[in-house]
CSV table of C-alpha atoms in Angstrom, one decimal:
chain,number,residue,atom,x,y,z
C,1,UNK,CA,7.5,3.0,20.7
C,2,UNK,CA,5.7,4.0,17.5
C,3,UNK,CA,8.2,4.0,15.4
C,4,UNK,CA,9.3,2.8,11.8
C,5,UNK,CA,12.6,2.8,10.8
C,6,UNK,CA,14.7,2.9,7.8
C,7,UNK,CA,17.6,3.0,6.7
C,8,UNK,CA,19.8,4.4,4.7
C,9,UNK,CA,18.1,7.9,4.4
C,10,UNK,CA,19.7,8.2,1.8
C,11,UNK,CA,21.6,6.1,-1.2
C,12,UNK,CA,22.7,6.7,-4.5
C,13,UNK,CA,23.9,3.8,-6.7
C,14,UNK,CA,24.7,2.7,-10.5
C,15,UNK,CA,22.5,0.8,-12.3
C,16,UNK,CA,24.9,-1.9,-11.9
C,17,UNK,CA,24.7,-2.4,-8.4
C,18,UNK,CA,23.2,-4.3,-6.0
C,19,UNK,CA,21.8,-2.5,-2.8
C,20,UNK,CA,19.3,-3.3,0.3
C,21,UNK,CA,17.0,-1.1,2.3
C,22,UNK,CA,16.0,-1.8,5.3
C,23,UNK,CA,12.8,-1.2,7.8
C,24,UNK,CA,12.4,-2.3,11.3
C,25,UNK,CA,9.2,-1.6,13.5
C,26,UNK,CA,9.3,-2.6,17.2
C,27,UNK,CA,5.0,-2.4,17.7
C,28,UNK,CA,4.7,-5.6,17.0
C,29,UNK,CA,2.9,-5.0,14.1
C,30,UNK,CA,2.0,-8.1,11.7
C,31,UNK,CA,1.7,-5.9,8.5
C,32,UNK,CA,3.9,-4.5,6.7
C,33,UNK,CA,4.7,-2.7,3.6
C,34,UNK,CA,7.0,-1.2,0.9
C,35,UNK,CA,5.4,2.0,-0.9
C,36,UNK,CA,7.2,4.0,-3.7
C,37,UNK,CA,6.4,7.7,-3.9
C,38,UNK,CA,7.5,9.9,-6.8
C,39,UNK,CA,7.8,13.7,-6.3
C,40,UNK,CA,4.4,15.6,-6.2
C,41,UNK,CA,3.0,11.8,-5.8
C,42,UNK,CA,0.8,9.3,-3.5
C,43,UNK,CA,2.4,6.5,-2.2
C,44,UNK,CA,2.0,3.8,-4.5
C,45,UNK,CA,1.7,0.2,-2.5
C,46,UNK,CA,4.7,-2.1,-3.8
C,47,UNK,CA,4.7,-5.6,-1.6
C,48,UNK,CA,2.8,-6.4,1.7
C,49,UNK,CA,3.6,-8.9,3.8
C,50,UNK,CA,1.3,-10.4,6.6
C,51,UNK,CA,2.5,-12.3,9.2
C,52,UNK,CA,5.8,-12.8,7.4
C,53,UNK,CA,4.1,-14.0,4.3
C,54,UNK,CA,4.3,-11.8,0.8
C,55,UNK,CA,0.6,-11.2,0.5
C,56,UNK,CA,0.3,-8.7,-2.2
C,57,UNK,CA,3.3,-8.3,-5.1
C,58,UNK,CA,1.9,-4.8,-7.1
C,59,UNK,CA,2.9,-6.6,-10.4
C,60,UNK,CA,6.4,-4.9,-9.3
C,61,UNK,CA,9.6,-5.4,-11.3
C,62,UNK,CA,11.8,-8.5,-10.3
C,63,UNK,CA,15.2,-5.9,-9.8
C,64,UNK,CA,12.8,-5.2,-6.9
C,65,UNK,CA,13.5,-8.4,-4.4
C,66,UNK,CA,11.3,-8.0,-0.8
C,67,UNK,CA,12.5,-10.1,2.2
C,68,UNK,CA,10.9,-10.3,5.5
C,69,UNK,CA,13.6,-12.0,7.8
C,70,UNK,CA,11.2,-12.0,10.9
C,71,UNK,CA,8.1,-9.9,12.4
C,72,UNK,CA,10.1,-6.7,13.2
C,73,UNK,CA,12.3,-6.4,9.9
C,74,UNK,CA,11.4,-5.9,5.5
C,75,UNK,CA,14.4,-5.6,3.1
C,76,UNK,CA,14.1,-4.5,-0.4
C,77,UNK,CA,16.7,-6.1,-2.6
C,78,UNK,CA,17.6,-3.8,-5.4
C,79,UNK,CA,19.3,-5.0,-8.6
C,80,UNK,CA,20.0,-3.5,-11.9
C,81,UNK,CA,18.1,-0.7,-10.9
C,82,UNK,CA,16.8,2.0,-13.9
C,83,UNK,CA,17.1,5.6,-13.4
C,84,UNK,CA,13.8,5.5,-13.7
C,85,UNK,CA,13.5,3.8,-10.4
C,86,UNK,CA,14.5,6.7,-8.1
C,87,UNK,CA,12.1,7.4,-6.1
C,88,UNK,CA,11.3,7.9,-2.1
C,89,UNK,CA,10.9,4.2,-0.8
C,90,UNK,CA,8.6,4.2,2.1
C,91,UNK,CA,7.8,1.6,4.8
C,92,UNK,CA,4.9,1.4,6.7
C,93,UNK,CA,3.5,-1.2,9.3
C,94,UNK,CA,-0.3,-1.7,11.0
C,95,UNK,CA,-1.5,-4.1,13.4
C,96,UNK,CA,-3.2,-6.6,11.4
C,97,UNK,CA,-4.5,-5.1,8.1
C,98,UNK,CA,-5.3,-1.4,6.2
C,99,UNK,CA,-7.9,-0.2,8.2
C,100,UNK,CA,-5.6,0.0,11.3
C,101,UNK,CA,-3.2,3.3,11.5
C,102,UNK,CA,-0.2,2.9,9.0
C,103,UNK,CA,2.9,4.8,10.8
C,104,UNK,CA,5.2,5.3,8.4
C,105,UNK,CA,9.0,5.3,8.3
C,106,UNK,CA,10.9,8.2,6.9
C,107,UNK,CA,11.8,6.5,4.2
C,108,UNK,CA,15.0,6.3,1.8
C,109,UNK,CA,15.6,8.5,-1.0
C,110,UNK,CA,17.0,6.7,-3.9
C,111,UNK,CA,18.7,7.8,-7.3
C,112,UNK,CA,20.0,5.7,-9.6
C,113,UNK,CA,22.6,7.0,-11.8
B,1,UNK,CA,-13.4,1.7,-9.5
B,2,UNK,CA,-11.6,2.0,-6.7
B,3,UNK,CA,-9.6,5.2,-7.1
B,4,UNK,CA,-10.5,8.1,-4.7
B,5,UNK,CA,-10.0,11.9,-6.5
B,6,UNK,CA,-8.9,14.5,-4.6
B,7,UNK,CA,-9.6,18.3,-5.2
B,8,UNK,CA,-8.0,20.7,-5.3
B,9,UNK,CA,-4.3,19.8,-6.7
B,10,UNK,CA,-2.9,22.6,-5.0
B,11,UNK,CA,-4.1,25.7,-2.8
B,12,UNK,CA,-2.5,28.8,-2.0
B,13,UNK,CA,-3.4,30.6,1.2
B,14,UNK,CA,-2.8,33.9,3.1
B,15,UNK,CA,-2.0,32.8,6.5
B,16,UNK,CA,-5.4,32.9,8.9
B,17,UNK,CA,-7.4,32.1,5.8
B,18,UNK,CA,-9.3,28.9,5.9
B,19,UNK,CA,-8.5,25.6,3.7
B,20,UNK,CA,-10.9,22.5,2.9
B,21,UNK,CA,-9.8,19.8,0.9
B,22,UNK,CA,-12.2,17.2,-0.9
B,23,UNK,CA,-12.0,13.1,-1.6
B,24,UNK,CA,-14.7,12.1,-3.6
B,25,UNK,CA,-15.2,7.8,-4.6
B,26,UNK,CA,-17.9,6.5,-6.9
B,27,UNK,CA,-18.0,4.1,-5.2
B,28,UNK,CA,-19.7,3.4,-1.3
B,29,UNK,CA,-16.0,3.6,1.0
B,30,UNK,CA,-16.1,1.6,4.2
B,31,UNK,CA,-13.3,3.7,5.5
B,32,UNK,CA,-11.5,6.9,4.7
B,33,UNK,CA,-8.3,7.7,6.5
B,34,UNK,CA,-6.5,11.0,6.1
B,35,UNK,CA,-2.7,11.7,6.1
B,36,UNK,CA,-0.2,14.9,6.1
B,37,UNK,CA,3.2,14.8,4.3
B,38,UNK,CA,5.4,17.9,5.0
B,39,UNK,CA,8.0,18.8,2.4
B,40,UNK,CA,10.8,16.9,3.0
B,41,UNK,CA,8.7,14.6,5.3
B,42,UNK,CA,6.9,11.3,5.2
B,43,UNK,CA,3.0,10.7,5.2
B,44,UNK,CA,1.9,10.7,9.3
B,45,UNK,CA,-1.8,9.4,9.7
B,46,UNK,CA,-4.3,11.8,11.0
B,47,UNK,CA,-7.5,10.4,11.1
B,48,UNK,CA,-9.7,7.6,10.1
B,49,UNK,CA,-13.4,7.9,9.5
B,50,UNK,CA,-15.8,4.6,9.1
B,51,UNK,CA,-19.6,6.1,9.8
B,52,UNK,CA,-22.3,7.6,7.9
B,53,UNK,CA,-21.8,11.2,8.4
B,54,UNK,CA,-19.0,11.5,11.0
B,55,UNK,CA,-17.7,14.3,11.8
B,56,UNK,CA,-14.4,14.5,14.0
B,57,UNK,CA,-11.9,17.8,15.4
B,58,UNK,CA,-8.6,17.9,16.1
B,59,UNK,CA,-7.9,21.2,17.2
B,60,UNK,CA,-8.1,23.4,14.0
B,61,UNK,CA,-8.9,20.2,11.5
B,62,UNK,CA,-12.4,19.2,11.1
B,63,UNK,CA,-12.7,16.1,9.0
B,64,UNK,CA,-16.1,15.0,7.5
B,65,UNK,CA,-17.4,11.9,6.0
B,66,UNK,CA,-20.7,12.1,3.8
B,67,UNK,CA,-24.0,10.7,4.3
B,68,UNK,CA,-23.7,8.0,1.2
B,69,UNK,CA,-19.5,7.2,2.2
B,70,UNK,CA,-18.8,8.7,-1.1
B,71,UNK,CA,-16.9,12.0,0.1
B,72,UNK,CA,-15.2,13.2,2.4
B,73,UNK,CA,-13.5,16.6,3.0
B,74,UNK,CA,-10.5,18.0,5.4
B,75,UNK,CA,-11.0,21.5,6.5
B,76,UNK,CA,-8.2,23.9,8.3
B,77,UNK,CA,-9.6,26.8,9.9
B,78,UNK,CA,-7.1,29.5,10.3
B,79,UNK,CA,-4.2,28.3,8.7
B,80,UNK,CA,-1.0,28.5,9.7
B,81,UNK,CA,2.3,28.3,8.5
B,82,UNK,CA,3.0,25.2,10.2
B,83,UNK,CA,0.0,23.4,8.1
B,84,UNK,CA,2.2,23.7,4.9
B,85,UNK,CA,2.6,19.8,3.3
B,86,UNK,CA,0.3,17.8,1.2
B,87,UNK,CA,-2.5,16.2,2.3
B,88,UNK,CA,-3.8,12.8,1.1
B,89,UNK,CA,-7.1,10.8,1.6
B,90,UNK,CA,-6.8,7.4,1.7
B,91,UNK,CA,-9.1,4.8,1.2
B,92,UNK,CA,-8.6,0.8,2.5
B,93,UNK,CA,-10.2,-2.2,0.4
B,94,UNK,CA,-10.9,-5.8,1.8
B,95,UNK,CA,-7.7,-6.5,1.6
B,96,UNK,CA,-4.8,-5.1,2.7
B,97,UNK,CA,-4.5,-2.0,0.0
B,98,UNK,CA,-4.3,1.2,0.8
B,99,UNK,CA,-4.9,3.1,-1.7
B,100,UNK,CA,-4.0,7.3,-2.0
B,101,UNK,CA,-5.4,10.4,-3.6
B,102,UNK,CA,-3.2,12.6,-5.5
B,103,UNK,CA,-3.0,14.9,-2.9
B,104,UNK,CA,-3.8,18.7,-1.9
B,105,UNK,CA,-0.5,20.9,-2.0
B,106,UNK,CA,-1.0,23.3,0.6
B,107,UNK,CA,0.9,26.5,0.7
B,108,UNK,CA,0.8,29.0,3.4
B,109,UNK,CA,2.0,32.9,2.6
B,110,UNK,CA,2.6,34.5,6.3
């Protein structure tokens, strides 16, 4: 199995709300991590976790809340979202680090109203 | 520093025509990985290069990495419709940062 998951596809909320994506990788894979992509954009890396442990924050807004409940899953909280904020939010996982294959998930499109 | 810059922004083909895209660093890369995002789609990996002048096929994809680690280029020989997406360089750092090029819009008239 070599695949990322996510879901919703797709979620549109008010920037009142409170919302959670979610990812889930069954590869046992020890890295992962929460891009945000803009239209016509890279990826731009937002949290990784190793091992379960937040190992790089991208100086990311705090309405942006990462969990790793165990080795398989990542949440992203999202609170008081801007419109701003709406984006493609993608999940990816390696083996160990960077330099291993990322497989992506397909990710969730998000728009904040 | 540590940004990778990818040329050309965007390309527009006549199917069968040929298509190379570049990633240049100014800095030495230890590894350069290559991805392809179709419209709609998500980034899926498609290579990685680590030595000194590798060259590596995948059917009509040849990927090249230069000599110093500084470049590195994609090329599509024959396009075809089905190679339509964006294609992005990548480049890893010590730590666990991946970080993009802007990307190569590929479009493919039939």
């Amino acid at each position: 199995d070599t695949e990322v998951t996510q879901t919703p596809k797709h979620l549109v909320m008010g920037m009142t709300n409170k919302k959670s994506l979610k990812c889930e990788q069954h590869m046992g894979h020890r890295a992962m991590y929460w891009y945000k992509q803009k239209a016509k954009k890279p990826p731009e890396l937002m949290f990784v976790y190793s091992y379960e442990k937040l190992s790089i924050n991208e100086s990311v807004p705090s309405r942006f809340s990462p969990e790793c409940p165990n080795s398989s899953l990542l949440n992203l909280h999202l609170h008081a979202l801007q419109p701003e904020d709406s984006a493609l939010y993608l999940c990816a996982s390696t083996s160990s680090g960077p330099r291993e294959t990322q497989y992506f998930g397909p990710g969730t499109r998000l728009l904040v109203l | 520093g540590q940004q990778v810059m990818q040329i050309p922004q965007y390309q527009h083909v006549q199917e069968g025509e040929d298509f190379t895209t570049y990633c240049n660093s100014s800095t030495t890369l230890s590894n350069i990985q290559w991805y392809k995002q179709r419209p709609g789609g998500h980034p899926v990996f498609l290579i990685q290069l680590v030595k000194s002048g590798e060259v590596k096929k995948q059917k009509r994809l040849t990927f090249q990495f230069g000599e110093a680690k500084k470049n590195s280029s994609l090329h599509i020989t024959a396009t075809q419709t089905t190679d339509v997406g964006t294609y992005f360089c990548a480049r890893g750092t010590g730590g666990f940062k991946t970080i993009f090029g802007a990307g190569t819009r590929l479009f493919v008239k039939a």
